mmCIF file of C-alpha atoms in Angstrom:
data_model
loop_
_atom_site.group_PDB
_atom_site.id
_atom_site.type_symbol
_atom_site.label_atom_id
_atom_site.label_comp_id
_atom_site.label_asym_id
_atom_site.label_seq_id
_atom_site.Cartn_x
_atom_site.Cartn_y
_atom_site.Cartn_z
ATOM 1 C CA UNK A 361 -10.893 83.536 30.303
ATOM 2 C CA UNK A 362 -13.299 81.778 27.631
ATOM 3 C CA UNK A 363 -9.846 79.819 26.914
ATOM 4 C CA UNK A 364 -9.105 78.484 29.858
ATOM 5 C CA UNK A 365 -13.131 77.426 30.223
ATOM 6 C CA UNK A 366 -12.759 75.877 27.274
ATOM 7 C CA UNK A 367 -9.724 73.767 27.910
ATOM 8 C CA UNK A 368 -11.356 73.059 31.510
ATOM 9 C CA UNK A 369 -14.974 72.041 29.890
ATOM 10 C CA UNK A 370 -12.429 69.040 27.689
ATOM 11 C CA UNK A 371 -10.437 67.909 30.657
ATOM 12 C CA UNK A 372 -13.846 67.031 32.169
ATOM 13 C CA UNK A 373 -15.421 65.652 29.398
ATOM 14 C CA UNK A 374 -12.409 63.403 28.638
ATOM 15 C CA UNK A 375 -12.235 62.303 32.372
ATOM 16 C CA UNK A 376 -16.273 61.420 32.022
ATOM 17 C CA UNK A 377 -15.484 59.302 28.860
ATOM 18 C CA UNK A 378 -12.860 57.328 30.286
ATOM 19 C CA UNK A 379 -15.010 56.404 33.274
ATOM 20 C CA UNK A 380 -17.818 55.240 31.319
ATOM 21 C CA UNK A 381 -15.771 53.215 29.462
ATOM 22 C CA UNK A 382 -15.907 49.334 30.051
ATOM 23 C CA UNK A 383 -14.599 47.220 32.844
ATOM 24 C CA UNK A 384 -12.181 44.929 30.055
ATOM 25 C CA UNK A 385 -11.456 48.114 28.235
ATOM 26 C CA UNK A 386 -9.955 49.527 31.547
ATOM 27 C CA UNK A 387 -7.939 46.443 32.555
ATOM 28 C CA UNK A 388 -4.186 46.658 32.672
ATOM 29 C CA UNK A 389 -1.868 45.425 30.007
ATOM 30 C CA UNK A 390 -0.649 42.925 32.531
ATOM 31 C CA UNK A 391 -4.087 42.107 33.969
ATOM 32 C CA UNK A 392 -5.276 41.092 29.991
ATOM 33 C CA UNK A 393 -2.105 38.746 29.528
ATOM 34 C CA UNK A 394 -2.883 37.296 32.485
ATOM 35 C CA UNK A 395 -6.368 36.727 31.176
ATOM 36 C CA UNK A 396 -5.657 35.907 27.918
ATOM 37 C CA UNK A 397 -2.757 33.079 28.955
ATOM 38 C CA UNK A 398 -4.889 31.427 31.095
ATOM 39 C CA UNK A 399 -7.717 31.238 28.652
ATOM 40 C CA UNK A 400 -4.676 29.852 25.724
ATOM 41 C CA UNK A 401 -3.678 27.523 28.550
ATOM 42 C CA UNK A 402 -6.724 26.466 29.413
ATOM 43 C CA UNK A 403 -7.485 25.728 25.452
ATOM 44 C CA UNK A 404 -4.018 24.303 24.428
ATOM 45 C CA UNK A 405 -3.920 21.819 27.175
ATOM 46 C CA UNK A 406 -7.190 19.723 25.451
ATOM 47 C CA UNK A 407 -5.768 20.278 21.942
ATOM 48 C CA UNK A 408 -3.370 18.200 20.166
ATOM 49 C CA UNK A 409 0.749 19.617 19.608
ATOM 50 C CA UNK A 410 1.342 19.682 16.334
ATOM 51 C CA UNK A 411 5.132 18.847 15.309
ATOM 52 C CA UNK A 412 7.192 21.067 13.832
ATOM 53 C CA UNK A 413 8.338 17.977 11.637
ATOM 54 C CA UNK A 414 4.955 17.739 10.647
ATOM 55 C CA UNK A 415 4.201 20.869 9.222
ATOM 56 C CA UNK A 416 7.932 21.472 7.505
ATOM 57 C CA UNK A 417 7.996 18.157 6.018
ATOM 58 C CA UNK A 418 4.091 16.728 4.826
ATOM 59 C CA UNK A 419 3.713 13.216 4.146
ATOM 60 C CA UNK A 420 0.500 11.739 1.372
ATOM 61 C CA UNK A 421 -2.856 11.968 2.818
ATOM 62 C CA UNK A 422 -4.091 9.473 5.118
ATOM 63 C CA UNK A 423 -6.535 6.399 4.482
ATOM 64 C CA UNK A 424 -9.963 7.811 4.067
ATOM 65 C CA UNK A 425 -12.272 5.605 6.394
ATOM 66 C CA UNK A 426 -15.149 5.029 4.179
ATOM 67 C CA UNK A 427 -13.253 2.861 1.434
ATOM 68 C CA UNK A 428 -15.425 0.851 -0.024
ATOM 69 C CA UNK A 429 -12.506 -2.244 -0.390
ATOM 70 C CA UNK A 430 -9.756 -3.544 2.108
ATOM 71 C CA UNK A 431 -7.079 -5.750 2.555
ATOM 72 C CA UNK A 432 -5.034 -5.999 5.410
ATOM 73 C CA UNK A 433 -1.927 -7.790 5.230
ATOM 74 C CA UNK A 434 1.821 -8.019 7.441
ATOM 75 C CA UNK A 435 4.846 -8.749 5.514
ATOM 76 C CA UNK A 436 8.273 -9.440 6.467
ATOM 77 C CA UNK A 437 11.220 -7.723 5.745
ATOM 78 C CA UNK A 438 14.562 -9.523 5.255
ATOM 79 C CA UNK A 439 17.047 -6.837 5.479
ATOM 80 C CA UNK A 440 19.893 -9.046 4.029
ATOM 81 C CA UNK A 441 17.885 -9.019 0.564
ATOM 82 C CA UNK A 442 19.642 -6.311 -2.154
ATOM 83 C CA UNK A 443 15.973 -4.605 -2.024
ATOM 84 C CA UNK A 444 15.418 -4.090 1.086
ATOM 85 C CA UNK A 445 19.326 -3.501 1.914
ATOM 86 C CA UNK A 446 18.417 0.579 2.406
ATOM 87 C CA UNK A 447 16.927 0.251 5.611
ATOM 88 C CA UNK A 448 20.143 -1.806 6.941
ATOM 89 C CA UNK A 449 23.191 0.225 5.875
ATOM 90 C CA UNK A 450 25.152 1.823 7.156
ATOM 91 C CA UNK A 451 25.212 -0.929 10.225
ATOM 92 C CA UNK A 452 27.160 2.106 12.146
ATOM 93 C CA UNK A 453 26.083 6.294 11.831
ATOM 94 C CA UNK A 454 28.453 7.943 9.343
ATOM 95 C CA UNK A 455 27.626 11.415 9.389
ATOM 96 C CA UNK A 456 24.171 12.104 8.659
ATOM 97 C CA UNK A 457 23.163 8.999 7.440
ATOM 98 C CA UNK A 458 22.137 6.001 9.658
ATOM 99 C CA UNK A 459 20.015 3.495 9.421
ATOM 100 C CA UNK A 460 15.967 2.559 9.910
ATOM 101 C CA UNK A 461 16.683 1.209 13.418
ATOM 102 C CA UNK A 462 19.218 3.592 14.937
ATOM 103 C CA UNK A 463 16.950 6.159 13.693
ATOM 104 C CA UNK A 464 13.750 4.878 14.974
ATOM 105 C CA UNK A 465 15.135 4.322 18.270
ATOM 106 C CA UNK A 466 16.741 7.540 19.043
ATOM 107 C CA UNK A 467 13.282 9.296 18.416
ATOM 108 C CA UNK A 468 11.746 7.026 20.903
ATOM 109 C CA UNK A 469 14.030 7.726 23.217
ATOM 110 C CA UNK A 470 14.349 11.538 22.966
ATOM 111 C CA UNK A 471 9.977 11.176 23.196
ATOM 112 C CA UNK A 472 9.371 12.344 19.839
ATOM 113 C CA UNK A 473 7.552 9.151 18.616
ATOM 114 C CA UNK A 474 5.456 6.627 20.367
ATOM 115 C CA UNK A 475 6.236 3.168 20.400
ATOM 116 C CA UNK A 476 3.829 0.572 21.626
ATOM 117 C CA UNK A 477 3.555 -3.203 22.776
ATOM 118 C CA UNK A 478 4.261 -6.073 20.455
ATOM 119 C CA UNK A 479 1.250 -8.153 21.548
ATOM 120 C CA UNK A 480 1.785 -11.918 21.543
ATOM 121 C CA UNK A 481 -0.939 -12.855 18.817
ATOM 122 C CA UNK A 482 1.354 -10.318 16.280
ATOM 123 C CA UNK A 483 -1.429 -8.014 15.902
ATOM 124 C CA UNK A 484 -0.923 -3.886 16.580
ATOM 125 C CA UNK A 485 -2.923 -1.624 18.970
ATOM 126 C CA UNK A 486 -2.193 1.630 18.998
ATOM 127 C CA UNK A 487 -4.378 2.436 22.533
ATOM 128 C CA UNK A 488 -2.617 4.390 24.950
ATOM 129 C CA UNK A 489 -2.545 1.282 27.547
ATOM 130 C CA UNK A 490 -0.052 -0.251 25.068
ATOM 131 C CA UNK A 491 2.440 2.335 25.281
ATOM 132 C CA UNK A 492 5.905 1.930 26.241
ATOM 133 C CA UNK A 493 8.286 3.885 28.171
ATOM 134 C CA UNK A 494 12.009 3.980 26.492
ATOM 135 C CA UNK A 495 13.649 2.789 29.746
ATOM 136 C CA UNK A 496 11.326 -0.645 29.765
ATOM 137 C CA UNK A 497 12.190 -1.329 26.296
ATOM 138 C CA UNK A 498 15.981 -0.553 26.618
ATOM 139 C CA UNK A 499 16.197 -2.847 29.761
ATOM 140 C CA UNK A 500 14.017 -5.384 28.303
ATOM 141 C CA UNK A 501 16.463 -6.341 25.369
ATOM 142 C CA UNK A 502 19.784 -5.369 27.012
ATOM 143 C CA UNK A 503 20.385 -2.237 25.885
ATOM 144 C CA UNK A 504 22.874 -0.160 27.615
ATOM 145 C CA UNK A 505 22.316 3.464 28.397
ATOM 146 C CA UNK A 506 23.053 6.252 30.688
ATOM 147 C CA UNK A 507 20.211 8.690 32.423
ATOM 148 C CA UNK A 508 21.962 12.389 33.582
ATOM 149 C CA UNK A 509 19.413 14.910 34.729
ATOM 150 C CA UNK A 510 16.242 13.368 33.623
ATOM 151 C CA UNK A 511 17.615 12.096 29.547
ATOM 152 C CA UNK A 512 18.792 8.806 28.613
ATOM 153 C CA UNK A 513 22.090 9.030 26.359
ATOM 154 C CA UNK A 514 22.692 5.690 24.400
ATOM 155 C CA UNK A 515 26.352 5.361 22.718
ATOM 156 C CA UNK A 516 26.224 4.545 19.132
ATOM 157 C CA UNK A 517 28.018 1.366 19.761
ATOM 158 C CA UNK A 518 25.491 0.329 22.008
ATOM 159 C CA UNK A 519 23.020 0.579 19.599
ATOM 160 C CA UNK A 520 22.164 -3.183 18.445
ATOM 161 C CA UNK A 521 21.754 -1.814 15.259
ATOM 162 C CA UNK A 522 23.425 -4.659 13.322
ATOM 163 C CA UNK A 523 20.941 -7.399 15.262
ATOM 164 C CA UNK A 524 18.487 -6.059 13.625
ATOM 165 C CA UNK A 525 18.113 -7.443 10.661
ATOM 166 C CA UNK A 526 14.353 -8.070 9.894
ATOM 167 C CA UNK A 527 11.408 -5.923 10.280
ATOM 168 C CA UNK A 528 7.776 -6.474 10.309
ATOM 169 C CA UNK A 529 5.464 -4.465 8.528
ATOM 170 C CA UNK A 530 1.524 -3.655 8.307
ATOM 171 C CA UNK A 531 0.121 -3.105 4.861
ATOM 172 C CA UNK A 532 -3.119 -1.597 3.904
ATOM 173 C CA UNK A 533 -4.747 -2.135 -0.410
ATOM 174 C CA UNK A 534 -7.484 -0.292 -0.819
ATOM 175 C CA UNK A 535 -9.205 0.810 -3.253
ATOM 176 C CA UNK A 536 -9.786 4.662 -3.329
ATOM 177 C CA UNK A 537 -13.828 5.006 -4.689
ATOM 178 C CA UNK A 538 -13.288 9.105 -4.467
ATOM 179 C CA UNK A 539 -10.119 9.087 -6.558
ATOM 180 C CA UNK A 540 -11.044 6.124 -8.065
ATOM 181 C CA UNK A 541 -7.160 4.846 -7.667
ATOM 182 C CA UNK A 542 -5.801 1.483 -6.207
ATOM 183 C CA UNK A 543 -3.067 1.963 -3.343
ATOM 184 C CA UNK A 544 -0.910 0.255 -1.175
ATOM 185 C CA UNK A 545 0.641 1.659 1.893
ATOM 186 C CA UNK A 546 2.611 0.983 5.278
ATOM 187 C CA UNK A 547 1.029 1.889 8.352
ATOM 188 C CA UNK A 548 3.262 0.232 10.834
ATOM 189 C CA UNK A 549 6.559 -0.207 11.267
ATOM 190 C CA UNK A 550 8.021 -3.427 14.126
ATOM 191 C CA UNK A 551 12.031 -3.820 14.346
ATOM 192 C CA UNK A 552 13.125 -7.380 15.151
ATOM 193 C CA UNK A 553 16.384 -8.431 16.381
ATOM 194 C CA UNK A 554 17.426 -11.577 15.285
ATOM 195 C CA UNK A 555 19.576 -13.393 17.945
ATOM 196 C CA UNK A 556 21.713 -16.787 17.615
ATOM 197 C CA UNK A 557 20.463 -19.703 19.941
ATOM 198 C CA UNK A 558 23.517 -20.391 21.998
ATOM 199 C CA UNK A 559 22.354 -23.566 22.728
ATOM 200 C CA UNK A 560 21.239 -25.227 19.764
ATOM 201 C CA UNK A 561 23.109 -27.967 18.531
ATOM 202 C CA UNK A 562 26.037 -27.598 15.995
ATOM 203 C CA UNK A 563 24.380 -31.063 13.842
ATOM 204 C CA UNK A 564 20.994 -29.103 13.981
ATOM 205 C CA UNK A 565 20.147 -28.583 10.479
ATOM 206 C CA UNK A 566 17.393 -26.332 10.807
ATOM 207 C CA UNK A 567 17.612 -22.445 11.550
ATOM 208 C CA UNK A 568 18.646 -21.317 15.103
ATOM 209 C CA UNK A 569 17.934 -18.155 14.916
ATOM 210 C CA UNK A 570 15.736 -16.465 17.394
ATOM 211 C CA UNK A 571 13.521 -13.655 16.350
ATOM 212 C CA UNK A 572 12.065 -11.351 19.100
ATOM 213 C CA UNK A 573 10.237 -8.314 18.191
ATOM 214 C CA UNK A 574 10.590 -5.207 19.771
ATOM 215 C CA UNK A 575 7.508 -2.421 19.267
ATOM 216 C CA UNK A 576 5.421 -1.653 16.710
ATOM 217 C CA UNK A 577 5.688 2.534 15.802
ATOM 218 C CA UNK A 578 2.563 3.818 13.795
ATOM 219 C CA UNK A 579 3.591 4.805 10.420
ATOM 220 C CA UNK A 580 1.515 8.230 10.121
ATOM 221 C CA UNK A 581 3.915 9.319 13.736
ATOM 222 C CA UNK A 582 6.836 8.999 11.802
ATOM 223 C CA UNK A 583 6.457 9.877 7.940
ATOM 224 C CA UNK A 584 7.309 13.515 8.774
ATOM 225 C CA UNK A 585 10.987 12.587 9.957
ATOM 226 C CA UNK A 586 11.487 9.555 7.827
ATOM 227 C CA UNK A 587 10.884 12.597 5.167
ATOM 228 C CA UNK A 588 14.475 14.023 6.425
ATOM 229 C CA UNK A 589 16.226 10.406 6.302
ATOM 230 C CA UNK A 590 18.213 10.461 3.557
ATOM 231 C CA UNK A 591 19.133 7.181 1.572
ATOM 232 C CA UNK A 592 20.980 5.399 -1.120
ATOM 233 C CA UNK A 593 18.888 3.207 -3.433
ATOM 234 C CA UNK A 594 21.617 1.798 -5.689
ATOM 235 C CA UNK A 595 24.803 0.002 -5.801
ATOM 236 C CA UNK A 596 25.246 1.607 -9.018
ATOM 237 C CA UNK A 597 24.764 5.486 -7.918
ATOM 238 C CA UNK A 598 25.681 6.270 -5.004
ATOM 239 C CA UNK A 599 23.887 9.534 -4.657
ATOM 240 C CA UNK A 600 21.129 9.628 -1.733
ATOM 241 C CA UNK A 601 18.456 11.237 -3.993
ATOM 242 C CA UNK A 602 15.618 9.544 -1.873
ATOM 243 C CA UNK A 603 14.244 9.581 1.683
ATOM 244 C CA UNK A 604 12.936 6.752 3.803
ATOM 245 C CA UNK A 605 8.886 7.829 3.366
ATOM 246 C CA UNK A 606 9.861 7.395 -0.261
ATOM 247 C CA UNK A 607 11.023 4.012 -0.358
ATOM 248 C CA UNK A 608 7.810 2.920 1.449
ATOM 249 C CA UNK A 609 5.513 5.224 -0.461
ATOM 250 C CA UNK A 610 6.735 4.144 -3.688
ATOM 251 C CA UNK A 611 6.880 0.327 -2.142
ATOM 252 C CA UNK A 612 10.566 -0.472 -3.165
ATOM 253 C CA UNK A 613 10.785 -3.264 -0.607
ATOM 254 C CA UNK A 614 10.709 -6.909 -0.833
ATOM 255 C CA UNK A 615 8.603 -8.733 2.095
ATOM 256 C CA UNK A 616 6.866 -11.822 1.816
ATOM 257 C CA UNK A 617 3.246 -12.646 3.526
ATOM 258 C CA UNK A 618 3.876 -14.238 6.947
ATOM 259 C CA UNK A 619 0.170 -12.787 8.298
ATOM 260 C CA UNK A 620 -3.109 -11.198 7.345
ATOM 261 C CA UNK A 621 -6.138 -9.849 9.057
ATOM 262 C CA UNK A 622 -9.433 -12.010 8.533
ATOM 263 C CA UNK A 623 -12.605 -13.092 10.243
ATOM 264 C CA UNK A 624 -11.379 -16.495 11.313
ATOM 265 C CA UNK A 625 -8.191 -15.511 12.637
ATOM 266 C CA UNK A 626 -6.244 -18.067 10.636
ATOM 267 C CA UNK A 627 -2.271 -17.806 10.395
ATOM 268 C CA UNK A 628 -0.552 -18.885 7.458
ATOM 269 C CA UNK A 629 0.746 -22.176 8.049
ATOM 270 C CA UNK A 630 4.552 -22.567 8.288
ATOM 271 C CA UNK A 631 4.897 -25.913 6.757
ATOM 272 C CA UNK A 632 5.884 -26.465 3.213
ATOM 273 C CA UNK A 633 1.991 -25.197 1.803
ATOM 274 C CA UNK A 634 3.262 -21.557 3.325
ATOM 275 C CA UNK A 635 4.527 -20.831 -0.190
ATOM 276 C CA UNK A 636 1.702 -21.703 -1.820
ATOM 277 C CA UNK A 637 -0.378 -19.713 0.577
ATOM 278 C CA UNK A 638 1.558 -16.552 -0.022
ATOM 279 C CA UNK A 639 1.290 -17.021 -4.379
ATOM 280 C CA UNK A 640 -2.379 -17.469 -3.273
ATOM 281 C CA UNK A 641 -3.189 -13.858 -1.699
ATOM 282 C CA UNK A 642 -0.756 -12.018 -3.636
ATOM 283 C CA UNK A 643 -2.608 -13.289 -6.597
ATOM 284 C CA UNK A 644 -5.958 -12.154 -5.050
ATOM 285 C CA UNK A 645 -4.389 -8.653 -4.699
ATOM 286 C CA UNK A 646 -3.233 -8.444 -8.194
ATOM 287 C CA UNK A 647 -6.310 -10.081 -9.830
ATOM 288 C CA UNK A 648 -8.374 -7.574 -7.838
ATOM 289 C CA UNK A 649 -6.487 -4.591 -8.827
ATOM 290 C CA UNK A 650 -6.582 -6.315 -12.541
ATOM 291 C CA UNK A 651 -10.048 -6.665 -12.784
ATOM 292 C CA UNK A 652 -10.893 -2.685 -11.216
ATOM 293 C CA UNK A 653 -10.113 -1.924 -14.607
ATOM 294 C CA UNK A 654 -11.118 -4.551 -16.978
ATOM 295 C CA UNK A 655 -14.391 -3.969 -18.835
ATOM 296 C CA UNK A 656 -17.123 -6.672 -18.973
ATOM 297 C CA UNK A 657 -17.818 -9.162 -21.506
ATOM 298 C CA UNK A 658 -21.366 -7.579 -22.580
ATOM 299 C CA UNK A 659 -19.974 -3.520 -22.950
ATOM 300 C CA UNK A 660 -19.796 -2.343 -25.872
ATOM 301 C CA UNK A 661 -15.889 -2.366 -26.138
ATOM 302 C CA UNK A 662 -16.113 -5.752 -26.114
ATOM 303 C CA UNK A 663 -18.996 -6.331 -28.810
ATOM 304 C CA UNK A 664 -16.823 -3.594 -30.875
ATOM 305 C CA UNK A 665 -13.882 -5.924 -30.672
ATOM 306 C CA UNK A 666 -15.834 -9.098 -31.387
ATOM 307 C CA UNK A 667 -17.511 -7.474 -34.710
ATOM 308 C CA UNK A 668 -15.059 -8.301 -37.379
ATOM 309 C CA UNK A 669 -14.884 -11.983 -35.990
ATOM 310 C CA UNK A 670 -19.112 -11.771 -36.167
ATOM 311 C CA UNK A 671 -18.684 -10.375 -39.678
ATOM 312 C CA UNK A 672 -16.596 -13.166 -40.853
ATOM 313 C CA UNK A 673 -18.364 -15.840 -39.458
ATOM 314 C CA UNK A 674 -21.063 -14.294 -41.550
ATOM 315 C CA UNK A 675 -19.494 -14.092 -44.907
ATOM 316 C CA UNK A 676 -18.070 -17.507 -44.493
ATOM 317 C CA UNK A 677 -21.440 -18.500 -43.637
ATOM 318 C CA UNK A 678 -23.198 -16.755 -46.771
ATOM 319 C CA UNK A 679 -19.803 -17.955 -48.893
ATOM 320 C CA UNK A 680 -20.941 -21.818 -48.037
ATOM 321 C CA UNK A 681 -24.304 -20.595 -48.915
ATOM 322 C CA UNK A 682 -23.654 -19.858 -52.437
ATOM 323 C CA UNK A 683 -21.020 -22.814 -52.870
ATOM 324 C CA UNK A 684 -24.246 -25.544 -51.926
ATOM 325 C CA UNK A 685 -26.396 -23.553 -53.847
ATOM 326 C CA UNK A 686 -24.055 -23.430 -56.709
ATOM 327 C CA UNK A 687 -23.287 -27.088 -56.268
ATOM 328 C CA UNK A 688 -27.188 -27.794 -56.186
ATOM 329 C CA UNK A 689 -27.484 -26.266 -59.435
ATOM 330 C CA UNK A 690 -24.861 -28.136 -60.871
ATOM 331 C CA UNK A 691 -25.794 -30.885 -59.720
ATOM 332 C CA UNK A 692 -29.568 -30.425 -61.294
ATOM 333 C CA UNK A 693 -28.089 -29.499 -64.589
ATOM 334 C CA UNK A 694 -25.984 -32.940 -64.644
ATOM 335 C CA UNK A 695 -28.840 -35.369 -63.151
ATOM 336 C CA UNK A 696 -30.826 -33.440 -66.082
ATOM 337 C CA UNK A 697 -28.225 -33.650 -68.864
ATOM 338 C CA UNK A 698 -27.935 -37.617 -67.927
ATOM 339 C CA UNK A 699 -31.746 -37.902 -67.855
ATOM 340 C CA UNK A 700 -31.668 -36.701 -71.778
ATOM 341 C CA UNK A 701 -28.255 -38.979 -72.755
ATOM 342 C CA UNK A 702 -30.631 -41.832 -70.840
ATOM 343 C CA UNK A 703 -33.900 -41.356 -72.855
ATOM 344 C CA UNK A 704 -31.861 -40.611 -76.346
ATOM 345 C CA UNK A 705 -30.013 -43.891 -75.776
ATOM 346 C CA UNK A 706 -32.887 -45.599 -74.551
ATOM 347 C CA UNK A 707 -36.057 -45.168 -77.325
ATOM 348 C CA UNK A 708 -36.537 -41.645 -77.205
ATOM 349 C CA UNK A 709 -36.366 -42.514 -81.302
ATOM 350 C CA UNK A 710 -37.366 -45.834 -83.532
ATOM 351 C CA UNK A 711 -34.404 -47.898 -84.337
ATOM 352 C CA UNK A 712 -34.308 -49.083 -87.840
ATOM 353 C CA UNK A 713 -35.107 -52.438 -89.307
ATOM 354 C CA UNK A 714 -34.090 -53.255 -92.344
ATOM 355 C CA UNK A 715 -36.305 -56.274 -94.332
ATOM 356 C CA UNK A 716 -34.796 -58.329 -96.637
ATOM 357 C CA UNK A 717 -37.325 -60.024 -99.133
ATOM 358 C CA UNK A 718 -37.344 -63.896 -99.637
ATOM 359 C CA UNK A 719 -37.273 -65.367 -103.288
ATOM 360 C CA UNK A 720 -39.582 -67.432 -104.410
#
C-alpha cells in the first residue's frame, strides 16, 4: 500500500513540474523550427551571402581606407604583347583552361559576379544603378545565346573571345603607413573588343581599329575564382604553376598609362607628348617609392658616410699648413743667410790699403 502511495505521490509531482514549466520550454519540436527559421530568415535576408569561392580560395587583404598616400591610375593592356599574352591564350577552351574573357563572361552570365556600366568619361562606379543584366550586355555587342527555362547557354564558339584583345585596368599605389610597405594593386578589371572599321579606307594610314568597351567587374568580386584559373607564364615551361590573381598580384603585366584620377580631370593627351606624359608619372611613382626609403641629407648615416671625406679635407688642409709654414721658414733662413753674404761683401770688415812711400 505505502508503494503504490509512493509511486502515486511522483506521478503527481512530475505532472505539477511539467506544468509549471515555461511556455517556450513546452513548445513543439515543429512549433520551435518554425520559430527559429523565421527568425534565421528574417536575419539572413539583411546580411550579405558569402561565396563559397570566397572562403575556399582567400585572396590578399583589401586596401585599408586610411592610407596616408594614393595614386590612382588606368592602364591598358595589349594582349598581343609576350607579357601580357596569359590572359589571351588559349583564344578557344581546351579543357580546363580558358582564357580572362571567356572566363569572366561565363560568371556574369551564370550571376556569380557583377558587372557594371562602362560610363562614357572612362571612369568606374560600382553603385548598384550601374549594374547590368547579362542579357543587355550580350544583345548589346552581338552576342548570340540561347535562354531554356530561365538560363542563358552561350556556345563556346560564340564567345568573341578572340575580339578581345585589350583590356583596361584600374590601379591603386599606396603606401601602407601600418605595414609600412609600398603596393600596387588591380581593382578593376574592363574587357574591350577591338573591332575592324569596315569602312575605312584601304590608303588610310592610320589605325582603323575600333575599340568599344564592354563592363568594368570589381577586382575584390572576382579574386576568389581567378584563384582557381590556372595559367601558363612561359614559352619556355609549359607547366601552369600560377593562377590569374597571381599574375595581377605579383603585377606580371605590361600596360601603359592611357588615364589617371586627379582634381582637374585632365586626360592624357593623345598626340605625340602622350609618351612623354606616361615617362612623366611613372617616374613620379618610382621616385616616390625611391625616396620612402632614402634617408636625409642631415641623419646621421649620411654625416657617417661624409666623415672620411671631412677627415681628409682636414689633413690636406693641416698638410698645406705645415708645407707654408715650412716654406716660411725657409724662406727666413735664406733672406737671412743673404742678409749676412750682403753685409760681409759689403763693409761688414776694413778693406786693406797698402801705402807705398815716395823717395826723396
Amino acid at each position: 500500500m505505502k508503494r503504490i502511495f509512493i509511486i502515486f505521490a511522483a506521478a503527481l509531482m512530475f505532472s505539477l513540474t511539467a506544468g509549471a514549466q515555461p511556455a517556450k520550454r513546452r513548445t513543439t519540436p515543429a512549433a520551435a523550427t518554425g520559430a527559429k527559421g523565421s527568425a534565421t530568415a528574417k536575419k539572413t535576408t539583411g546580411e550579405k551571402k558569402v561565396d563559397r569561392a570566397t572562403l575556399m580560395f582567400p585572396t590578399s587583404a583589401e586596401m585599408p581606407e586610411d592610407v596616408v598616400w594614393r595614386r590612382d591610375i588606368y592602364r591598358q593592356l595589349n594582349l598581343m604583347k609576350d607579357a601580357n599574352a596569359p590572359l589571351y591564350y588559349p583564344v578557344e577552351p581546351r579543357g580546363k583552361e580558358q582564357n580572362l574573357f571567356t572566363y569572366l563572361l561565363r560568371l556574369f552570365v551564370s550571376g556569380r559576379i557583377n558587372a557594371y556600366k562602362y560610363n562614357l568619361d572612362g571612369y568606374e562606379s560600382f553603385e548598384a544603378s550601374n549594374k547590368l543584366k547579362p542579357k543587355d550586355v550580350l544583345d548589346n555587342f552581338g552576342i548570340y545565346y540561347e535562354q531554356k527555362d530561365g538560363k542563358i547557354n552561350i556556345a563556346e564558339s560564340d564567345i568573341p573571345s578572340a575580339a578581345v584583345k585589350l583590356f583596361y585596368i584600374k590601379e591603386n599605389s599606396y603606401f601602407d603607413q601600418r605595414s609600412a610597405t609600398y603596393k600596387s594593386r588591380v581593382t578593376a578589371l574592363c574587357p574591350v573588343l577591338v573591332e575592324e572599321d569596315e569602312f575605312a579606307s584601304v590608303d588610310d594610314s592610320a589605325s582603323t581599329a575600333i575599340t568599344k568597351p564592354m563592363f568594368w567587374v570589381k577586382y575584390d568580386d572576382v579574386a576568389s575564382y581567378l584563384s582557381r584559373l590556372p595559367m601558363m607564364a612561359s614559352n619556355l615551361n609549359n607547366v601552369t604553376n600560377m593562377t590569374a590573381d597571381d599574375y595581377f598580384t605579383l603585377n606580371h603585366y605590361d600596360g601603359q598609362i592611357y588615364m589617371t584620377n586627379n582634381m582637374q580631370g585632365r586626360a592624357i593627351p593623345t598626340d605625340s607628348t602622350r609618351t612623354r606624359e606616361q615617362k612623366r608619372i611613372e617616374k613620379q611613382l618610382k621616385d616616390f617609392e625611391e625616396n620612402i626609403w632614402h634617408s636625409p641629407k642631415d641623419s646621421l648615416d649620411s654625416i657617417a658616410a661624409q666623415q672620411p671625406a671631412d677627415d681628409k679635407k682636414v689633413s690636406r688642409r693641416n698638410s698645406k699648413k705645415k708645407e707654408s709654414t715650412s716654406d716660411s721658414r725657409r724662406s727666413k733662413a735664406s733672406a737671412a743667410a743673404a742678409s749676412k753674404r750682403e753685409k760681409r761683401d759689403s763693409g761688414g770688415s776694413a778693406p786693406r790699403v797698402s801705402a807705398r812711400r815716395q823717395r826723396r
